[in-house]
Coordinates of C-alpha atoms in Angstrom, one line a residue:
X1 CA -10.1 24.2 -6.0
X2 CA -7.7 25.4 -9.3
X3 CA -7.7 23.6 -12.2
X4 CA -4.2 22.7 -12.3
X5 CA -2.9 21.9 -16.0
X6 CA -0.3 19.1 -16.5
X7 CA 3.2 21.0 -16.7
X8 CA 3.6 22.4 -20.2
X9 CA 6.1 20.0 -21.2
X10 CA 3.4 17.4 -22.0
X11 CA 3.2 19.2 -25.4
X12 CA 6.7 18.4 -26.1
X13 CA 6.7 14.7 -24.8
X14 CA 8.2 12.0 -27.2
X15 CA 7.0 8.7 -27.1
X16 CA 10.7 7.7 -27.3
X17 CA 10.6 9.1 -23.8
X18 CA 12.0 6.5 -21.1
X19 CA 11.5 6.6 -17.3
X20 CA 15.0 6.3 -15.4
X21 CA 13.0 7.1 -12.5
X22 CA 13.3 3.3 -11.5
X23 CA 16.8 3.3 -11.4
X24 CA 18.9 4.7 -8.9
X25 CA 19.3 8.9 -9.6
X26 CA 22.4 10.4 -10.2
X27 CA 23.1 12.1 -6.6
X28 CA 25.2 10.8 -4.2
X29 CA 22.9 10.6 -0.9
X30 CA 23.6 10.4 2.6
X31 CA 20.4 9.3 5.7
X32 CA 21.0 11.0 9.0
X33 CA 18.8 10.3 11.8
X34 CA 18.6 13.1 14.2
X35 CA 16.8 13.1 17.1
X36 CA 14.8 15.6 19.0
X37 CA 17.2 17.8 21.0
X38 CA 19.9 16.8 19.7
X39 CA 20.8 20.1 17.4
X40 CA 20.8 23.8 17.7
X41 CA 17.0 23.8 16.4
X42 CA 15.7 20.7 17.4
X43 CA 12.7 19.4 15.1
X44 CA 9.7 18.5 16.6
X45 CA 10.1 14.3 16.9
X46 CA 12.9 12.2 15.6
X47 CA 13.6 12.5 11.9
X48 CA 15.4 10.7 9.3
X49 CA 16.8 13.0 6.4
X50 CA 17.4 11.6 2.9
X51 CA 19.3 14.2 1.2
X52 CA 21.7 14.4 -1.6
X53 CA 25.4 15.4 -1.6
X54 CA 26.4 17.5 -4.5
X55 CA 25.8 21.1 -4.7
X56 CA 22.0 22.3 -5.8
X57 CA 19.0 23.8 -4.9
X58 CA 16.5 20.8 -4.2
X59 CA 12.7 20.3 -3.2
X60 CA 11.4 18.6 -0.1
X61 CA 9.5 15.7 0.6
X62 CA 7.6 14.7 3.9
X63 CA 7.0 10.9 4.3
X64 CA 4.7 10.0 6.9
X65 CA 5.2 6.4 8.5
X66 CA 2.0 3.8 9.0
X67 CA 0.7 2.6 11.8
X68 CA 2.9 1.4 14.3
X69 CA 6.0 1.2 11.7
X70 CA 8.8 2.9 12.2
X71 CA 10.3 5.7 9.8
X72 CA 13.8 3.5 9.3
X73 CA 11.4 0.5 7.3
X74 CA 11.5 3.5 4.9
X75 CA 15.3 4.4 4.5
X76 CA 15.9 2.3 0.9
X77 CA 12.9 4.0 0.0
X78 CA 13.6 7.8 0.5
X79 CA 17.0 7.1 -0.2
X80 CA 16.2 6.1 -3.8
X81 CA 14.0 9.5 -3.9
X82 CA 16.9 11.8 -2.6
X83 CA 19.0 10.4 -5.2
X84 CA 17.1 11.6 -8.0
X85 CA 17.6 15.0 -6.7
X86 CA 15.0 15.5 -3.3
X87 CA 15.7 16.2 0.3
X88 CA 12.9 13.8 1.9
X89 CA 11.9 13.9 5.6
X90 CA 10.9 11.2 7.6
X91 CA 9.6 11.8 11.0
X92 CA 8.6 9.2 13.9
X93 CA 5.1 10.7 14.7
X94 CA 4.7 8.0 17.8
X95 CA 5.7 4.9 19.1
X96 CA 2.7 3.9 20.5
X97 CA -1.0 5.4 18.9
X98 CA -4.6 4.8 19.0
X99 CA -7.4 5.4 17.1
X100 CA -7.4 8.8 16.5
X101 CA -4.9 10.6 14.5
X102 CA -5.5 14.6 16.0
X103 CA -1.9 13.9 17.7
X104 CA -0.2 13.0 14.3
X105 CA -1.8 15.7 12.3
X106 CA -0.9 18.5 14.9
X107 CA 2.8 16.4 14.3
X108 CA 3.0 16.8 10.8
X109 CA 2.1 20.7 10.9
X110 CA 4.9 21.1 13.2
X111 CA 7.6 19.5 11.6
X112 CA 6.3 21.2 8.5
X113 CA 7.0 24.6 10.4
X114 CA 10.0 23.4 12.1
X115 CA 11.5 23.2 8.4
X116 CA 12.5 26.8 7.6
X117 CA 14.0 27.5 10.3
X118 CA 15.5 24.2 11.5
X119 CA 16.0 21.8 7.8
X120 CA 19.4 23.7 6.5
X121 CA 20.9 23.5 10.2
X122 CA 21.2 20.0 9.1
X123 CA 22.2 19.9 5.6
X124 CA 25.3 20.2 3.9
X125 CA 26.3 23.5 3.3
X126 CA 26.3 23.1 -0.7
X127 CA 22.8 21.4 -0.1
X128 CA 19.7 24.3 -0.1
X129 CA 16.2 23.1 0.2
X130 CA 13.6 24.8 -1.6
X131 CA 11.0 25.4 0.6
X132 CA 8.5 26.6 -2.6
X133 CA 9.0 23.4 -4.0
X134 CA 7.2 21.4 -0.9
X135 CA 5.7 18.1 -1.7
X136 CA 3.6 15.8 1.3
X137 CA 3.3 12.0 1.5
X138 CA 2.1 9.3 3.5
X139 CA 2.1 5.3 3.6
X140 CA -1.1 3.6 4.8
X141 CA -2.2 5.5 8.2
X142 CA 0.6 8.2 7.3
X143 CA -1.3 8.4 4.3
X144 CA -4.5 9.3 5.9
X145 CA -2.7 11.6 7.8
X146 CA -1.1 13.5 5.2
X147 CA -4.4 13.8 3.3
X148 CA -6.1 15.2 6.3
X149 CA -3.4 17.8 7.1
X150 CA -4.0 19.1 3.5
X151 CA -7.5 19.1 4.3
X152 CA -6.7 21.7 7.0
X153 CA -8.5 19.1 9.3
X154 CA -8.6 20.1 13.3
X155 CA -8.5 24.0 11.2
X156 CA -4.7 23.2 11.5
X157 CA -2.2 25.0 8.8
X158 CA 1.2 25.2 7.9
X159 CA 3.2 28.4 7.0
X160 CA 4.7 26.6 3.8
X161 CA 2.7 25.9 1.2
X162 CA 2.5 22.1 -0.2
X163 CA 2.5 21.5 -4.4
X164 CA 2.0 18.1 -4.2
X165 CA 0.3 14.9 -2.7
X166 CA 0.9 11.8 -2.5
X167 CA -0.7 8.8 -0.6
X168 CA 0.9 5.5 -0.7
X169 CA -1.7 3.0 -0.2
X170 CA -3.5 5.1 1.9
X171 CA -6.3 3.6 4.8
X172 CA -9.0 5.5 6.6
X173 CA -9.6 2.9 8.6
X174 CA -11.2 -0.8 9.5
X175 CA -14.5 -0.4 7.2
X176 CA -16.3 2.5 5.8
X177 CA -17.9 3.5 9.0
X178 CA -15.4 2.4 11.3
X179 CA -12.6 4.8 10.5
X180 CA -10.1 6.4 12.7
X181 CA -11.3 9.8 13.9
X182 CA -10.8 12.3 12.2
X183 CA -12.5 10.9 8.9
X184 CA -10.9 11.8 5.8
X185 CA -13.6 9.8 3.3
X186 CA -16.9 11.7 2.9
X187 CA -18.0 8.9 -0.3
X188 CA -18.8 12.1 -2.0
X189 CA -16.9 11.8 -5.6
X190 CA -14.2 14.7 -6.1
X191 CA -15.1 16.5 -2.9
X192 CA -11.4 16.6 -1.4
X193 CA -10.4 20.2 -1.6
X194 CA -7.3 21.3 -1.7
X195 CA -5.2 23.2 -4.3
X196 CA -2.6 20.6 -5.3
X197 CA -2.0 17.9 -7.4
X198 CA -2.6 14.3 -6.2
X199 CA -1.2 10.5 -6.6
X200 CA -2.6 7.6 -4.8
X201 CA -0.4 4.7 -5.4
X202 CA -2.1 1.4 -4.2
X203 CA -1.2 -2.3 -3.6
X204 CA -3.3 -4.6 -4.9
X205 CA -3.0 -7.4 -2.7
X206 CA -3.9 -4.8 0.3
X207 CA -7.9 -5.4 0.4
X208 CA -6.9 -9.4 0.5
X209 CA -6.7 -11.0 3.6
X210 CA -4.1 -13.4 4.3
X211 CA -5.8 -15.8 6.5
X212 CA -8.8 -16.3 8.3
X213 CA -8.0 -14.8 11.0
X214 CA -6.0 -11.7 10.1
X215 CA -8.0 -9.2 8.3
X216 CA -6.6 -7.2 4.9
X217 CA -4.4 -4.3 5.5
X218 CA -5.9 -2.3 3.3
X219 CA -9.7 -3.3 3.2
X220 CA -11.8 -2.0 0.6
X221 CA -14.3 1.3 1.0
X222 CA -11.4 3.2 2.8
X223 CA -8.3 2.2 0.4
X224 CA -6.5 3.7 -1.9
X225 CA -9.4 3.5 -4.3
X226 CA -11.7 5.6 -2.2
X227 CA -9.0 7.9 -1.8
X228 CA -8.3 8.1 -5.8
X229 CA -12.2 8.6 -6.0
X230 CA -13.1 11.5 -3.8
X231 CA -10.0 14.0 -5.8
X232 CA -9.9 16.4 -8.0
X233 CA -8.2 17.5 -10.9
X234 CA -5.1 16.9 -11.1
X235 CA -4.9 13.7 -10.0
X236 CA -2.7 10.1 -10.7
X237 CA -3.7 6.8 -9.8
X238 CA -1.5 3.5 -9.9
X239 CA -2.3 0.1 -8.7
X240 CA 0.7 -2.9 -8.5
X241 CA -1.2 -5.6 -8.9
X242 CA 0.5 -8.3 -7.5
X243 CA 2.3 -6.5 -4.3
X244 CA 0.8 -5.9 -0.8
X245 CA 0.5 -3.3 1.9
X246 CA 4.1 -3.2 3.3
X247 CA 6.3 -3.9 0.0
X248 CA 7.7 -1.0 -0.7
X249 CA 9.4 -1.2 2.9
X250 CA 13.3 -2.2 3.3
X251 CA 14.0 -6.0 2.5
X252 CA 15.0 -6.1 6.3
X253 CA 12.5 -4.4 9.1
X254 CA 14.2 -5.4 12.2
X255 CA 12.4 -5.8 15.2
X256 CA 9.3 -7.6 16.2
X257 CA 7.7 -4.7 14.4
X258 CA 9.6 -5.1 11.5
X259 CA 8.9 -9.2 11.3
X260 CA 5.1 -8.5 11.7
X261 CA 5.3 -6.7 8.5
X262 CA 6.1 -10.2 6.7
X263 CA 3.2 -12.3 8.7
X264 CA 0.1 -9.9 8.8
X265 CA -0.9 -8.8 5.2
X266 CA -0.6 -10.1 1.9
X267 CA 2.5 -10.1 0.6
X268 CA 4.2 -10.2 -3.1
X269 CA 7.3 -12.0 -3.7
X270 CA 9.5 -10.0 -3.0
X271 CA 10.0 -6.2 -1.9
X272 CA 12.8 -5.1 -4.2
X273 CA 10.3 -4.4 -7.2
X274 CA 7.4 -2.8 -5.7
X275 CA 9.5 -0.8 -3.8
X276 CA 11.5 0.7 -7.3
X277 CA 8.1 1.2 -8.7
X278 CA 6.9 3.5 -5.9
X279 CA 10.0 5.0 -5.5
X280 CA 9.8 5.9 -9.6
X281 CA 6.7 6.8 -9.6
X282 CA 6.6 8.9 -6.8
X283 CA 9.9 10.6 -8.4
X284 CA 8.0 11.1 -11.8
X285 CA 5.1 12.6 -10.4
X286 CA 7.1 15.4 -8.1
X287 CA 9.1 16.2 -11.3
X288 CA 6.0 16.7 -13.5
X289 CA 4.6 18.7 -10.5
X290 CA 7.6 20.8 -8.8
X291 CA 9.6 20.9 -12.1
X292 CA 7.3 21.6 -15.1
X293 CA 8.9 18.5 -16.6
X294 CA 6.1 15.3 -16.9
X295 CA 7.8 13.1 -19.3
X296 CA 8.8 10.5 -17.0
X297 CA 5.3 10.4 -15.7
X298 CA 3.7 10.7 -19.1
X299 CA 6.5 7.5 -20.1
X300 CA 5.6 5.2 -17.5
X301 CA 1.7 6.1 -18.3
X302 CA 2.5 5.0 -22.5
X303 CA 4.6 2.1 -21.8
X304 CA 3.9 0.5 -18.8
X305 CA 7.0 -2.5 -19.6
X306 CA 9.3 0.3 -18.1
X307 CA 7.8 -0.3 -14.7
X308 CA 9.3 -3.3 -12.4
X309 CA 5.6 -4.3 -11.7
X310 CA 2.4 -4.4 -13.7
X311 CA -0.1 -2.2 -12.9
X312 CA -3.5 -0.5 -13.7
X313 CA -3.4 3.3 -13.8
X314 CA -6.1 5.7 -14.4
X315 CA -5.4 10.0 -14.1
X316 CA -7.8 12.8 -14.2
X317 CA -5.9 15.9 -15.7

């Protein structure tokens, strides 16, 4: 893999510097959920689009759902990211899955090639997606599944090129040796290889369990630290210490889906704040990487009170 440098304005950061990140952004946003067949290029599965409303040239994000959650939990959160100036795509990979993800990889590369043809169909006309600025992301299974179509896992590409990667509390599986086929984890430090830079954004109340019975959402030796430890440089690491698996979700998942998400894992005390702080932080991170500018990132790593949460963070740039 390239080295990649932090953007060049790192030279010029002032400690002065404060994230806004966590607020809401300046755009005006709409969410539009289109379905498959339902335009003149259909995409590949459902989708919900987070885009932003004034006039501009804007980079893209693909979120990837977790397992067995559906890509509306997600809409406060990839709303707050198209407002700071992103066009982010959700797709519903599947309704129903098993343990093997080869389905939702071959998903992912297709959306990601339905995008150049099909994404400005569906935008406002004052509204261009850049399709060099490309960024991929992924929350717990989605996670693994983003990582492993950057891998080129199953030999599978994409004709546009992603800049950026981002796993949000990421899972390979039950336990290291019971993870879902295809393994991402090798347990070989730095030995992910792909040219990009990388943030794993963890929860750490995700490798607790909440009862006896129920075992942690997020269990340790295939989290988000096992993820953090296998990439290379460049590569961001941020742990909320006090929130759990499914917090950065909307305050209301409807559905018996959506009230499973309060009963199963560990849980903070409320959703609201872990769910800015990923939102910020994955904001900061795609301007420092598809904008040259890292001072929100470099802000929120030098004073950590800006955050809604605490948190532990560690890089490798």
């Amino acid at each position: 893999m390239a080295e990649v440098q932090l953007p060049s304005s790192m030279s010029s950061y002032s400690s002065a510097a404060r994230a806004n990140v966590f607020d809401t952004g300046k755009y005006s946003t709409e969410l539009q959920n289109i379905q498959s067949g339902s335009c003149t290029v259909p995409p590949p599965k459902p989708l919900f689009i987070a885009n932003p409303l004034e006039d501009g040239d804007f980079p893209i994000l693909v979120f990837l759902h977790g397992y067995l959650l559906y890509n509306s939990f997600y809409s406060q959160l990839i709303q707050h990211i198209a407002s700071h100036g992103f066009i982010v795509i959700a797709p519903q990979l599947y309704w129903v899955t098993g343990p093997d993800i080869s389905d939702e990889i071959k998903s992912a590369a297709a959306i990601t090639n339905w995008l150049s043809e099909g994404l400005s169909k569906l935008l406002p006309p004052n509204v261009r997606p850049a399709f060099s600025k490309l960024a991929l992301a992924g929350h717990s299974r989605g996670g693994k599944t983003a990582f492993a179509l950057a891998l080129r896992k199953l030999n599978i590409t994409t004709n546009l090129k992603f800049s950026a990667l981002i796993g949000v509390d990421p899972v390979d599986g039950m336990d290291r040796g019971k993870q879902t086929r295809p393994p991402v984890l090798t347990y070989v430090p730095h030995s992910f290889d792909f040219d990009m830079a990388a943030i794993i954004i963890g929860s750490g109340l995700g490798e607790v369990k909440r009862n006896f019975f129920v075992p942690p959402c997020a269990p340790k030796g295939v989290n988000h630290e096992d993820f953090y430890n296998e990439c290379q440089k460049p590569a961001w690491y941020f742990v909320a210490k006090d929130y759990g698996h499914f917090d950065m979700l909307d305050d209301d998942t409807k559905g018996i889906r959506g009230k499973s998400t309060n009963c199963i894992c560990k849980n903070g005390e409320s959703r609201k704040p872990m769910r800015g702080f990923v939102g910020g932080v994955i904001v900061a991170f795609l301007k420092a990487y598809l904008h040259g500018d890292a001072s929100d990132l470099l802000a929120i790593r030098d004073k950590p009170e800006i955050a809604p949460v605490a948190f532990k963070i560690d890089c490798s740039v």
